[in-house]
Short mmCIF file of N, CA and C in Angstrom, two decimals:
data_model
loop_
_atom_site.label_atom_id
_atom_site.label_comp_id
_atom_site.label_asym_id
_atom_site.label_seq_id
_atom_site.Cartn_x
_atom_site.Cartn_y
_atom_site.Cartn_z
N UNK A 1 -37.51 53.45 -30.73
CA UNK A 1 -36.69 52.36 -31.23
C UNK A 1 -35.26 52.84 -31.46
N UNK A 2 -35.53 54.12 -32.10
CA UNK A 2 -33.32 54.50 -32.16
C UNK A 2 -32.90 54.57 -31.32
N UNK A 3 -33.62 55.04 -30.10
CA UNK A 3 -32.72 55.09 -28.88
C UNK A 3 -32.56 53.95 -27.91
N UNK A 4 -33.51 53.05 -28.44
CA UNK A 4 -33.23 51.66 -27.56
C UNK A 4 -31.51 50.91 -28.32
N UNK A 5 -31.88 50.89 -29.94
CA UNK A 5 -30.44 50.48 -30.51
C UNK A 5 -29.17 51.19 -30.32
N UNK A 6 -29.80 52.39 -30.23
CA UNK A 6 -28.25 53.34 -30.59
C UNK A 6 -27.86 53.92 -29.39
N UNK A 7 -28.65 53.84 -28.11
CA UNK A 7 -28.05 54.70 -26.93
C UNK A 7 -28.06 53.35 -25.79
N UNK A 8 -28.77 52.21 -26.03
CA UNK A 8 -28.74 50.95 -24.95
C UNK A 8 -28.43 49.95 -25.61
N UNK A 9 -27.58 49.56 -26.07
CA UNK A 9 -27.03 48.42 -26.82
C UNK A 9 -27.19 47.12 -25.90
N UNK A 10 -26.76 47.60 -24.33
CA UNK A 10 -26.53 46.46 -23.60
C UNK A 10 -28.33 45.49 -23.27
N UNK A 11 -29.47 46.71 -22.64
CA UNK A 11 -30.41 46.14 -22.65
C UNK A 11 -31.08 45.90 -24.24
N UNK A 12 -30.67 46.18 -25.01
CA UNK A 12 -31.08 45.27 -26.65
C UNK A 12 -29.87 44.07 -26.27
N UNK A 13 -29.17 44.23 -26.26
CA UNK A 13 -28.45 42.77 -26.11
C UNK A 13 -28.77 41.56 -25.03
N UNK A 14 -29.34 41.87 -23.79
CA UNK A 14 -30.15 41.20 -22.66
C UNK A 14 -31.22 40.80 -23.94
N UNK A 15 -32.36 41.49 -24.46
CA UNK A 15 -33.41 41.55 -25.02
C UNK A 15 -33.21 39.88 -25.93
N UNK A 16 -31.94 40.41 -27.13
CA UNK A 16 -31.73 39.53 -28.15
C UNK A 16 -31.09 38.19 -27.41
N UNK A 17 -30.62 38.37 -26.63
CA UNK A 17 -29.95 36.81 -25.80
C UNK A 17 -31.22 36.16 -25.07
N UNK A 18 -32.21 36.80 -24.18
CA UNK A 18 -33.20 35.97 -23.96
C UNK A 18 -34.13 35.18 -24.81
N UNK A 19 -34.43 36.10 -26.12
CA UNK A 19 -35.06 35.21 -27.34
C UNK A 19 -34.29 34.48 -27.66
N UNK A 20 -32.94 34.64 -28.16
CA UNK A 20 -31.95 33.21 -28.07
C UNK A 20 -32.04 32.30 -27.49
N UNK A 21 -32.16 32.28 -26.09
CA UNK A 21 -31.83 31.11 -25.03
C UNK A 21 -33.22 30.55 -24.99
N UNK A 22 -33.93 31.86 -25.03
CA UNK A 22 -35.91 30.77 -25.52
C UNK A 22 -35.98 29.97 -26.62
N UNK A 23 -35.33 30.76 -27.71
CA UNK A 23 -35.52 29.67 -28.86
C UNK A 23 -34.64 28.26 -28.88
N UNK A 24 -33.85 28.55 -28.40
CA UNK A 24 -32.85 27.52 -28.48
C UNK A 24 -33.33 25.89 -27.53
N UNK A 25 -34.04 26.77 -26.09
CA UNK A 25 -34.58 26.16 -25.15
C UNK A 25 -35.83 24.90 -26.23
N UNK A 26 -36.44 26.23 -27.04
CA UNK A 26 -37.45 25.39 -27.76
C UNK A 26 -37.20 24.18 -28.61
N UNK A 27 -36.07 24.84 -29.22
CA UNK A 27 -35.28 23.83 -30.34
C UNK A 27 -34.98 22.12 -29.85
N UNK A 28 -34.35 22.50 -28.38
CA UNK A 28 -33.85 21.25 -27.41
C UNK A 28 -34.99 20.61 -27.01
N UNK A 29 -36.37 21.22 -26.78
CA UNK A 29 -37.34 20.32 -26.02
C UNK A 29 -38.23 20.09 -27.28
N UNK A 30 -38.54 20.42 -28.81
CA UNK A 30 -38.86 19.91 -29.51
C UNK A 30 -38.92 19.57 -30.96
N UNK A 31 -36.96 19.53 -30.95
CA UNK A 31 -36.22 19.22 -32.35
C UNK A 31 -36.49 19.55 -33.41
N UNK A 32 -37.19 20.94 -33.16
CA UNK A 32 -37.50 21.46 -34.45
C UNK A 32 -36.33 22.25 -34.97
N UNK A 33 -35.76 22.33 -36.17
CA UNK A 33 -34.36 22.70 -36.83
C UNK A 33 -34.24 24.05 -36.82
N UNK A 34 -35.78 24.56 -37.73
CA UNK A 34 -35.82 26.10 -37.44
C UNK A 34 -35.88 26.80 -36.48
N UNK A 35 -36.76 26.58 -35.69
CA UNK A 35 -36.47 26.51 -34.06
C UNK A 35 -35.13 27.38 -33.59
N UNK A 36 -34.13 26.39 -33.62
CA UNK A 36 -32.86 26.19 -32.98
C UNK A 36 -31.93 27.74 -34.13
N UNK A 37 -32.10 27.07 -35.13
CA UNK A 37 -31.66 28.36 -36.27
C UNK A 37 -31.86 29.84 -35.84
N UNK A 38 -33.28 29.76 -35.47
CA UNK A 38 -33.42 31.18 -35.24
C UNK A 38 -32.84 31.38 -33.71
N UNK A 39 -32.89 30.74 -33.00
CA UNK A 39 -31.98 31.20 -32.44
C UNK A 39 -30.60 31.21 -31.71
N UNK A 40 -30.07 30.61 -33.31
CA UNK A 40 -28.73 31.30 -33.42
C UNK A 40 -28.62 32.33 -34.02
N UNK A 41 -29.75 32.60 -34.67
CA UNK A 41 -29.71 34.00 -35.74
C UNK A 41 -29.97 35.34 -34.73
N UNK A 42 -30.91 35.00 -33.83
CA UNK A 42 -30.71 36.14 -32.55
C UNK A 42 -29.37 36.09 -31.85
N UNK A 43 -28.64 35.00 -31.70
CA UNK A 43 -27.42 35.07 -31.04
C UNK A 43 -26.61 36.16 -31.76
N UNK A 44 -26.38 35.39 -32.95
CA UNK A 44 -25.42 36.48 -33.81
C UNK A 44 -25.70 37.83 -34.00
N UNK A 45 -27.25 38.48 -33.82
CA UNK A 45 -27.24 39.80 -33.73
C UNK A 45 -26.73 40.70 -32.27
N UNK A 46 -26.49 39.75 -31.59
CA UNK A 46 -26.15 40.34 -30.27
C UNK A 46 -24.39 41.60 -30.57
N UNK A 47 -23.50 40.91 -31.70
CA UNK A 47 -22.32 42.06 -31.75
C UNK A 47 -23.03 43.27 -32.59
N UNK A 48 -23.77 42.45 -33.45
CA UNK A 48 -24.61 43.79 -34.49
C UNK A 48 -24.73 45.12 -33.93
N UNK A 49 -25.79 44.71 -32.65
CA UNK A 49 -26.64 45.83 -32.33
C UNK A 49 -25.03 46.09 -31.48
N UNK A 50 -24.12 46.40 -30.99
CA UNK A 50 -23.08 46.88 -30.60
C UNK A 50 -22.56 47.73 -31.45
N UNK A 51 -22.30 47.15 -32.98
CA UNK A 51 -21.72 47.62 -33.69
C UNK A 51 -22.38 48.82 -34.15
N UNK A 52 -23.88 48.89 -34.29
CA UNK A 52 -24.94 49.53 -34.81
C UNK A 52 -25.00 50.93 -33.71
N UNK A 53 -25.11 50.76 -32.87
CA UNK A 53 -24.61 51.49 -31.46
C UNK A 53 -23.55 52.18 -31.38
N UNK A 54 -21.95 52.20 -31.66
CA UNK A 54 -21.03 52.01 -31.75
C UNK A 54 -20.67 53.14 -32.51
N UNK A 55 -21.99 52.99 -33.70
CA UNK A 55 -21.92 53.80 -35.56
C UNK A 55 -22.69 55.05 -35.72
N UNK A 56 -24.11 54.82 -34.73
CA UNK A 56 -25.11 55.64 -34.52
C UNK A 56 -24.91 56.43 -33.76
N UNK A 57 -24.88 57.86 -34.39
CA UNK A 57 -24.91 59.01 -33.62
C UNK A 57 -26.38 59.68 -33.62
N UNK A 58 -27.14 59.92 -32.26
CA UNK A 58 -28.24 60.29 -32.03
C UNK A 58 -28.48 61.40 -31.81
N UNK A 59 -29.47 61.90 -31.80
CA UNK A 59 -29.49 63.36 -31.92
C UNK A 59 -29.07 63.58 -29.88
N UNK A 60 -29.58 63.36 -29.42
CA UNK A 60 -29.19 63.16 -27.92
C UNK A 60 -27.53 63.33 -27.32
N UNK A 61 -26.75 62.45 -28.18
CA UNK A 61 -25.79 62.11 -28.19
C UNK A 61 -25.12 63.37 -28.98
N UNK A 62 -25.51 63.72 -29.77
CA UNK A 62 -25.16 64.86 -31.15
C UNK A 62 -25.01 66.08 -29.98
N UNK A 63 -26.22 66.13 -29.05
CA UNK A 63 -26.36 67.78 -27.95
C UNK A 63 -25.37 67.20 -27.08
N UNK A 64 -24.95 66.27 -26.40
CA UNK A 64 -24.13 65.85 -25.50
C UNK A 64 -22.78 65.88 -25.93
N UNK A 65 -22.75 65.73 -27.26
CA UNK A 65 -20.97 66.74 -27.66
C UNK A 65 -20.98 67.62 -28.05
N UNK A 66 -21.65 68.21 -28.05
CA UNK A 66 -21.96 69.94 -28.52
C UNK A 66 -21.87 70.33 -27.25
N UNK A 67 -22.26 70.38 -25.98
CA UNK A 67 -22.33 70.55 -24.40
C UNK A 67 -20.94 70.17 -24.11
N UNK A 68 -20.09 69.47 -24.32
CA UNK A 68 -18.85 69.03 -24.07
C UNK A 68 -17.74 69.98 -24.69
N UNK A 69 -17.91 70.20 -26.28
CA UNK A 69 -17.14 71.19 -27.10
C UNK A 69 -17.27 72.71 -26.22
N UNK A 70 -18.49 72.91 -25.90
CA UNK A 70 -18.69 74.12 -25.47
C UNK A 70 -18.11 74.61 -24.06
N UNK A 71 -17.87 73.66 -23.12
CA UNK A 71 -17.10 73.44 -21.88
C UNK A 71 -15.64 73.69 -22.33
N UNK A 72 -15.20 72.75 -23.35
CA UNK A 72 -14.15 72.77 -23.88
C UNK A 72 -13.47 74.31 -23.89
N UNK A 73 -14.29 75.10 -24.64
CA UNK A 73 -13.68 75.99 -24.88
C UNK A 73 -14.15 77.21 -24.39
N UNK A 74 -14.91 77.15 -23.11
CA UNK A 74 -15.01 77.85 -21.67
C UNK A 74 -13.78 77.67 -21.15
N UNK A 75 -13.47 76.80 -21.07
CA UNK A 75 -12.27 76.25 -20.02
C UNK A 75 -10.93 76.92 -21.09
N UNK A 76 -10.70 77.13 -22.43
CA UNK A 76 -9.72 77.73 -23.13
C UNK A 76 -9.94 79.14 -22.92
N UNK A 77 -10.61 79.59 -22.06
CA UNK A 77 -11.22 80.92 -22.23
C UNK A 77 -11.18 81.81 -24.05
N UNK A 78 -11.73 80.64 -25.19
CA UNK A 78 -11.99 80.78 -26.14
C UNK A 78 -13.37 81.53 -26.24
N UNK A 79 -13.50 82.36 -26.30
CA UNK A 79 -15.02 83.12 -26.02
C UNK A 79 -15.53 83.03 -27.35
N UNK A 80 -14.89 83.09 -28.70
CA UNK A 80 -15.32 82.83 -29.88
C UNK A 80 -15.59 81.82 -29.93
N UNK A 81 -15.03 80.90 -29.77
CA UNK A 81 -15.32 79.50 -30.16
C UNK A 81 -16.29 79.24 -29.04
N UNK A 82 -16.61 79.50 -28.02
CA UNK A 82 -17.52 79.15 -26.92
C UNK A 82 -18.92 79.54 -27.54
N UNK A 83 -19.26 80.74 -28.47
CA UNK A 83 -20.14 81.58 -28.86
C UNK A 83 -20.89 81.06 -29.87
N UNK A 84 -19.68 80.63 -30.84
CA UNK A 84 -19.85 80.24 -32.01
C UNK A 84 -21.26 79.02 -32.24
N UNK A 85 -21.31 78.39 -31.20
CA UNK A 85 -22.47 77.58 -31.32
C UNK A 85 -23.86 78.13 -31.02
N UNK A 86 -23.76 79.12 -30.67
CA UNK A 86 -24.72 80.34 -30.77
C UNK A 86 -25.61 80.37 -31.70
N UNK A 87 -26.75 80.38 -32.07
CA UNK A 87 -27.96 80.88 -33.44
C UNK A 87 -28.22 82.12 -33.17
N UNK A 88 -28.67 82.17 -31.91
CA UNK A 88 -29.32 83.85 -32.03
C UNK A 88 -28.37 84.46 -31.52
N UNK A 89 -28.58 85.70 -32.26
CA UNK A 89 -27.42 86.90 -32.41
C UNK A 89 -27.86 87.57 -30.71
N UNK A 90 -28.87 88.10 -30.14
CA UNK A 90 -29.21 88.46 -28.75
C UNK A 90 -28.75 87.85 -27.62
N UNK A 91 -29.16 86.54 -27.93
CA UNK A 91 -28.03 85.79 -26.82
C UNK A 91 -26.58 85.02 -27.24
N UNK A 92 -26.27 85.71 -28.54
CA UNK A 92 -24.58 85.26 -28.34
C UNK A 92 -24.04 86.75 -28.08
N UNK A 93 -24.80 87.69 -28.02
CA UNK A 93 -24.16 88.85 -27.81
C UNK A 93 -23.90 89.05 -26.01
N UNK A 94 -25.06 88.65 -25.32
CA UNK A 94 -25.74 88.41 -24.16
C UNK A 94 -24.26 87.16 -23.47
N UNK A 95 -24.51 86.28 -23.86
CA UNK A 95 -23.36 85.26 -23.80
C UNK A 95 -21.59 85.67 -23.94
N UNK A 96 -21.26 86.31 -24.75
CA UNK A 96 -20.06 86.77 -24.65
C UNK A 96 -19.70 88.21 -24.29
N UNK A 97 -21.01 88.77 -23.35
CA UNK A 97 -20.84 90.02 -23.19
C UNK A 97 -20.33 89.38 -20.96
N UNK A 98 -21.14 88.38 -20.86
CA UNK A 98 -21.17 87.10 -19.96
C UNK A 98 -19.60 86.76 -19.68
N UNK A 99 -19.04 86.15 -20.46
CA UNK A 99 -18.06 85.52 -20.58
C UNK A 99 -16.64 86.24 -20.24
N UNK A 100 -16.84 87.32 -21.27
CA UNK A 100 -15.74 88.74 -20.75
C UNK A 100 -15.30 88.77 -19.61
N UNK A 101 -16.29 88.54 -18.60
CA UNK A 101 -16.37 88.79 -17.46
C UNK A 101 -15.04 87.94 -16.28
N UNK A 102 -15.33 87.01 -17.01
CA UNK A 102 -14.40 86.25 -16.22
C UNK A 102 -13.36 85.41 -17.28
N UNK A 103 -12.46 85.06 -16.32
CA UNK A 103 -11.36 83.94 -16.32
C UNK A 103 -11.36 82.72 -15.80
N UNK A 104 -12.03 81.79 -16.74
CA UNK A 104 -11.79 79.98 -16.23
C UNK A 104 -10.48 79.71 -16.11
N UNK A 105 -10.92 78.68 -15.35
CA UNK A 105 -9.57 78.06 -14.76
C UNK A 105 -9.75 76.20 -15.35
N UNK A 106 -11.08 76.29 -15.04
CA UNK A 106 -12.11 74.65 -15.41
C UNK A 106 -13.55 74.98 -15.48
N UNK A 107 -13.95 74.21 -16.55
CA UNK A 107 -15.47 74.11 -17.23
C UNK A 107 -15.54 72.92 -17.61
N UNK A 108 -16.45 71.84 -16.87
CA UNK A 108 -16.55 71.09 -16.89
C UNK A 108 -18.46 70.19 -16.73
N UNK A 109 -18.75 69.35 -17.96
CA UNK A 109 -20.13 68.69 -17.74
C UNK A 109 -20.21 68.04 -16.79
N UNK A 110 -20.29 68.16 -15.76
CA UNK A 110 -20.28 67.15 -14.48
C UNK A 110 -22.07 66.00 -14.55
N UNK A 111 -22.74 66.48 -14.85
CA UNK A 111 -24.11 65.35 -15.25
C UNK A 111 -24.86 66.05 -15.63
N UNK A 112 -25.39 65.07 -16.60
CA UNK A 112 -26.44 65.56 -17.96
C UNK A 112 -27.86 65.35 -17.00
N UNK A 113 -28.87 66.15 -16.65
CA UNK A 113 -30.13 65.47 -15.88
C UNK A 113 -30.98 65.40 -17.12
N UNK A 114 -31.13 65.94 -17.95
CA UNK A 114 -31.99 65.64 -19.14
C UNK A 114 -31.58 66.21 -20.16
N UNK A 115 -32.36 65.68 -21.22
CA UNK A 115 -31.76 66.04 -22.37
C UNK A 115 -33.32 65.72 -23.26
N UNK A 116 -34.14 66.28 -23.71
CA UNK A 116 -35.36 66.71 -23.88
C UNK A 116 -35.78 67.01 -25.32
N UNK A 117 -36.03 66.15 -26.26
CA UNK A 117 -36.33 66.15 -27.77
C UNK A 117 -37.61 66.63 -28.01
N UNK A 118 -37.74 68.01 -28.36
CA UNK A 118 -39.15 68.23 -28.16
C UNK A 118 -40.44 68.00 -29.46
N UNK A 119 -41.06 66.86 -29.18
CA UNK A 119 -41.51 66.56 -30.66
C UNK A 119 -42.60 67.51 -31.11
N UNK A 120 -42.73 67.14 -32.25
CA UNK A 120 -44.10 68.09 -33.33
C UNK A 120 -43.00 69.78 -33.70
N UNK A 121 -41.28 70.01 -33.57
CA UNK A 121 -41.01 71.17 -33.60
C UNK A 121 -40.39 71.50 -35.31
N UNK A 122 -40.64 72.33 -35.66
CA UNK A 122 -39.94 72.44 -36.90
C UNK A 122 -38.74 73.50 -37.04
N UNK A 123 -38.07 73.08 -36.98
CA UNK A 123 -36.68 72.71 -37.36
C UNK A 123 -36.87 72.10 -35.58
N UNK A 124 -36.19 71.21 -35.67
CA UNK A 124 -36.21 70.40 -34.30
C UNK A 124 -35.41 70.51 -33.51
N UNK A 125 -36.53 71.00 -32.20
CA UNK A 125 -36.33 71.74 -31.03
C UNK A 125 -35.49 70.61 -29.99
N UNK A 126 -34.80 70.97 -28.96
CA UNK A 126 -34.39 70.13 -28.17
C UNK A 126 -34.17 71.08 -26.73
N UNK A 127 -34.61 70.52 -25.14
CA UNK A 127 -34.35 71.19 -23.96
C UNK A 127 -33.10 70.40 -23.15
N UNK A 128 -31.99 70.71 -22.64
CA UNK A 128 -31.37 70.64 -22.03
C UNK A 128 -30.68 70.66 -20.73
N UNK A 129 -30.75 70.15 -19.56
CA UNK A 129 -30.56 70.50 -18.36
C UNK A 129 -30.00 70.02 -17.74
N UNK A 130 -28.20 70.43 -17.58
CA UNK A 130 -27.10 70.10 -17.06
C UNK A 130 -26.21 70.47 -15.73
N UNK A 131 -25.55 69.85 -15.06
CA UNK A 131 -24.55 70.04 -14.14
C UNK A 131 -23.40 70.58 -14.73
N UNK A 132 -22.68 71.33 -14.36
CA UNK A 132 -21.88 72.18 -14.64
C UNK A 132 -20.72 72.84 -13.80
N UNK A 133 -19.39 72.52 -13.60
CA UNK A 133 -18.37 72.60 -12.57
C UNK A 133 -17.64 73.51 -12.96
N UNK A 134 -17.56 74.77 -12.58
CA UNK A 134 -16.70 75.94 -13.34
C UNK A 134 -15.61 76.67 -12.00
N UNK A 135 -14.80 76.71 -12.47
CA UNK A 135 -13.51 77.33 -11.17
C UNK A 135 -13.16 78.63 -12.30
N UNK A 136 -13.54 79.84 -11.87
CA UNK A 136 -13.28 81.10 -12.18
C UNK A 136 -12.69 82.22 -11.59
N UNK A 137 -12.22 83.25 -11.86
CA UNK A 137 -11.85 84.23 -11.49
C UNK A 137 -12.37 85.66 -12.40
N UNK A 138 -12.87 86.52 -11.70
CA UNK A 138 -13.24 88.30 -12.32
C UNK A 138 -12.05 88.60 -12.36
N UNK A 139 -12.47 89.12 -13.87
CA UNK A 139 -11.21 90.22 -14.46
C UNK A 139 -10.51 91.36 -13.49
N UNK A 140 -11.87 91.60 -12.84
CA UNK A 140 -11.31 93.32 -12.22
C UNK A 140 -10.62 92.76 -10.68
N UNK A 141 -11.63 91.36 -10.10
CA UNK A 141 -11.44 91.50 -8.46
C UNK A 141 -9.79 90.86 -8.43
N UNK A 142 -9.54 89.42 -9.17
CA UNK A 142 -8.82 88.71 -8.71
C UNK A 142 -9.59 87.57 -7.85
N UNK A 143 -10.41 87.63 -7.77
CA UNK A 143 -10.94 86.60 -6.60
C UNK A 143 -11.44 85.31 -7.15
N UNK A 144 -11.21 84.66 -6.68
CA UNK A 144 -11.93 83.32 -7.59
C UNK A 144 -12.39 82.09 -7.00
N UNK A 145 -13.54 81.75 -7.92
CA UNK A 145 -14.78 81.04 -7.00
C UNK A 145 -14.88 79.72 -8.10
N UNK A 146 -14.66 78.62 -7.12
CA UNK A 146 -15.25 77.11 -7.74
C UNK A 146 -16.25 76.91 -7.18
N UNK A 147 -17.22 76.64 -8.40
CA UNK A 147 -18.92 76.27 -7.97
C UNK A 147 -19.43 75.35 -9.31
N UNK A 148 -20.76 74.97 -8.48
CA UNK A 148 -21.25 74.08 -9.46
C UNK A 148 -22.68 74.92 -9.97
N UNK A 149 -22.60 75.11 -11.29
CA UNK A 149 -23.64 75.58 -11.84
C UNK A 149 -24.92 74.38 -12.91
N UNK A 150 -26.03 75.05 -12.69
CA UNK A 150 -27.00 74.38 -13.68
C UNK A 150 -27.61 75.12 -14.86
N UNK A 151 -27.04 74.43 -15.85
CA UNK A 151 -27.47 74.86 -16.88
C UNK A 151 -28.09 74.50 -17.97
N UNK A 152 -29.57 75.61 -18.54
CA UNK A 152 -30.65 75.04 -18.98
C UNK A 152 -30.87 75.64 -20.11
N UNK A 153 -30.04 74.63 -21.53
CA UNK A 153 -30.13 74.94 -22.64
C UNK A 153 -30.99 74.40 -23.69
N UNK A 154 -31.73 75.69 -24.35
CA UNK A 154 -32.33 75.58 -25.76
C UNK A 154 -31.78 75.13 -27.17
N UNK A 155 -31.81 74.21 -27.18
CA UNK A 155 -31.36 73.89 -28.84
C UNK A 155 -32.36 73.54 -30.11
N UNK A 156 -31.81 74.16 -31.29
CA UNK A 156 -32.39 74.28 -32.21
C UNK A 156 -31.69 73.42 -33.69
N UNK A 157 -31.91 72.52 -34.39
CA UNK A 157 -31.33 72.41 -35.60
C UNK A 157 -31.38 72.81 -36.70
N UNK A 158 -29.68 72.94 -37.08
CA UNK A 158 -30.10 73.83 -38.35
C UNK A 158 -29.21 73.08 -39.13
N UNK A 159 -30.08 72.30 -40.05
CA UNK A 159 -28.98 71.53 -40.80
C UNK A 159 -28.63 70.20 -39.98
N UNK A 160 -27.63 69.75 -40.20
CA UNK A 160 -27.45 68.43 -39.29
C UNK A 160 -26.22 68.93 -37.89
N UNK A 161 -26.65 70.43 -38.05
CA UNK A 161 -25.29 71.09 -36.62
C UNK A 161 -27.04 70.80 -35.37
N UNK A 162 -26.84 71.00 -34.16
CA UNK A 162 -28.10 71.44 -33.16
C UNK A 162 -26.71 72.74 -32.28
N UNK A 163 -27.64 73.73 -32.59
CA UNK A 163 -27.05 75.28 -32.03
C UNK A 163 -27.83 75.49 -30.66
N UNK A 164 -27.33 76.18 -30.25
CA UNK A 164 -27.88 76.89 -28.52
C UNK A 164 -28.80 78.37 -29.20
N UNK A 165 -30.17 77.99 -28.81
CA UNK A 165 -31.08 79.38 -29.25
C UNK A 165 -31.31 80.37 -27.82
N UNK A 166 -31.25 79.88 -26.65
CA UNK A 166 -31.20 79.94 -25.53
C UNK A 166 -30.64 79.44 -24.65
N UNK A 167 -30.28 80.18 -23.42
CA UNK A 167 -29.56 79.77 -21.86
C UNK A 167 -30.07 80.52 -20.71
N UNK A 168 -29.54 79.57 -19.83
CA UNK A 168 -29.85 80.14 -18.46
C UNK A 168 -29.12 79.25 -17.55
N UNK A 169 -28.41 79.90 -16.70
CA UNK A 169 -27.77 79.59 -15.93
C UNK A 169 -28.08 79.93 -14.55
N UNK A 170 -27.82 78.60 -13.34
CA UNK A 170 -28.62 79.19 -12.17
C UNK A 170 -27.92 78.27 -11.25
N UNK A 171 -28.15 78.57 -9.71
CA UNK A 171 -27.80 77.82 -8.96
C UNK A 171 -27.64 76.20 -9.24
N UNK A 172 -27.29 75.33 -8.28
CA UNK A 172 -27.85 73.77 -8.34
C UNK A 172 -29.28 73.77 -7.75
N UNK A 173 -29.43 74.58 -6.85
CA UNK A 173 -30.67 74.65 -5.98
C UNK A 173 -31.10 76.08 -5.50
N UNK A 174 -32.27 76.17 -5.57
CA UNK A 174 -33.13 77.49 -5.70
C UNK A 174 -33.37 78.37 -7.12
N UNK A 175 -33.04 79.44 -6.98
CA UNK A 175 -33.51 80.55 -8.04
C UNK A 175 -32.24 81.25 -8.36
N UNK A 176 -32.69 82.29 -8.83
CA UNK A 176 -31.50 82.93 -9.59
C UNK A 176 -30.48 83.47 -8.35
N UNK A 177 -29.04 83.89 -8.88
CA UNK A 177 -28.30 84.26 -7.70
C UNK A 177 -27.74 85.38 -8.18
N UNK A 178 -26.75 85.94 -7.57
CA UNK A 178 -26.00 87.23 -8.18
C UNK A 178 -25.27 87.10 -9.68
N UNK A 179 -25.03 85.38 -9.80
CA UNK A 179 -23.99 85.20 -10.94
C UNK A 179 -25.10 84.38 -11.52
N UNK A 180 -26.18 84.31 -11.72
CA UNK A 180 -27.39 83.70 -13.10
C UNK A 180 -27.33 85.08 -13.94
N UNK A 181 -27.48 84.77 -15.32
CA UNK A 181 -28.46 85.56 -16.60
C UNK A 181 -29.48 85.68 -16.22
N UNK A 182 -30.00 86.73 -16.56
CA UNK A 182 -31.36 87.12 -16.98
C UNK A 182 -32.17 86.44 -18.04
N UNK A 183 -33.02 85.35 -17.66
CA UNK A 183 -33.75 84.77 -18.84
C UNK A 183 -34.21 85.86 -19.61
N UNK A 184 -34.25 85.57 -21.22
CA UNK A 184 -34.89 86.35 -21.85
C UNK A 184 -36.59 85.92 -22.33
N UNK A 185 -37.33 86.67 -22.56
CA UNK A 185 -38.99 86.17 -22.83
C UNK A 185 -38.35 85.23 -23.71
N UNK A 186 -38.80 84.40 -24.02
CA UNK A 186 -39.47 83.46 -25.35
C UNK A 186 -40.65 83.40 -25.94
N UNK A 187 -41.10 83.80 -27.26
CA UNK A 187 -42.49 83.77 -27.66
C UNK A 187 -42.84 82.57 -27.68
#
């Protein structure tokens, strides 16, 4: 239900206008007052659930600017601030030992393919799996390569922040390449 109000406003608004136009339909073919009332009372919720939408930040929505901030400041070649959303100390060490490496030019979310709430988790787990447009250059070569990477992040909440507990980075298609991480085990 939150994500029908707070992430599809438009199909809740189809939803609330067809019970409108039914009730209303009803009201006209058999003059009943309440009838007709209610649905004007579904009419009028039609800006609501916009507004409600509009207000509601979802946890979905919450990882999808956290994924955006973090591009953000790839692309500043801010390695602290890129890190900083980091929980575990192994892979933010792992991550900005990563990063060193090169010089962005652009880091960019090019499409979200999922975004994965994993229920029954305590402190609540979330999987991630994004498109990713990065134009770089190595420190040592000079050489520099625009590619599209996929990247498949672990998030964890702590508090009302959701942090990166894990990554992995990999082609768009196939397996690992010369420029993927090394997944680490997960228990």
């Amino acid at each position: 239900m939150e994500s029908l109000l707070a992430e599809r406003p438009l199909l809740t608004s189809v939803m609330l206008a067809a019970m409108a136009f039914a009730l209303i339909y009803g009201w006209l073919q058999t003059g009943k007052k309440p009838v007709g009332i209610a649905g004007l009372v579904f009419l009028m919720l039609i800006p609501l659930a916009w507004v409600i939408a509009s207000r509601w930040e979802t946890d979905r929505e919450q990882i999808e600017s956290r994924m955006h901030e973090i591009a953000a400041a790839v692309e500043a070649n801010d390695h602290e601030a890129a890190v900083a959303i980091i929980a575990d100390p192994t892979t933010r060490a792992q991550a900005k030992a990563e990063l060193r490496r090169w010089t962005f030019q652009l880091a960019r979310v090019n499409q979200t393919r999922s975004i994965e709430l994993i229920a029954g988790t305590f402190p609540p787990e979330a999987d991630a799996d994004i498109v990713a447009k990065v134009e770089l250059s190595g420190t040592n070569s000079g050489q520099s390569y625009r590619v599209p990477r996929r990247l498949i992040l672990k998030f964890q909440k702590n508090g009302d922040q959701w942090q990166v507990i894990d990554y992995q980075h990999l082609p768009i298609v196939g397996g690992p390449d010369r420029f993927s991480n090394k997944p680490r085990v997960s228990s």
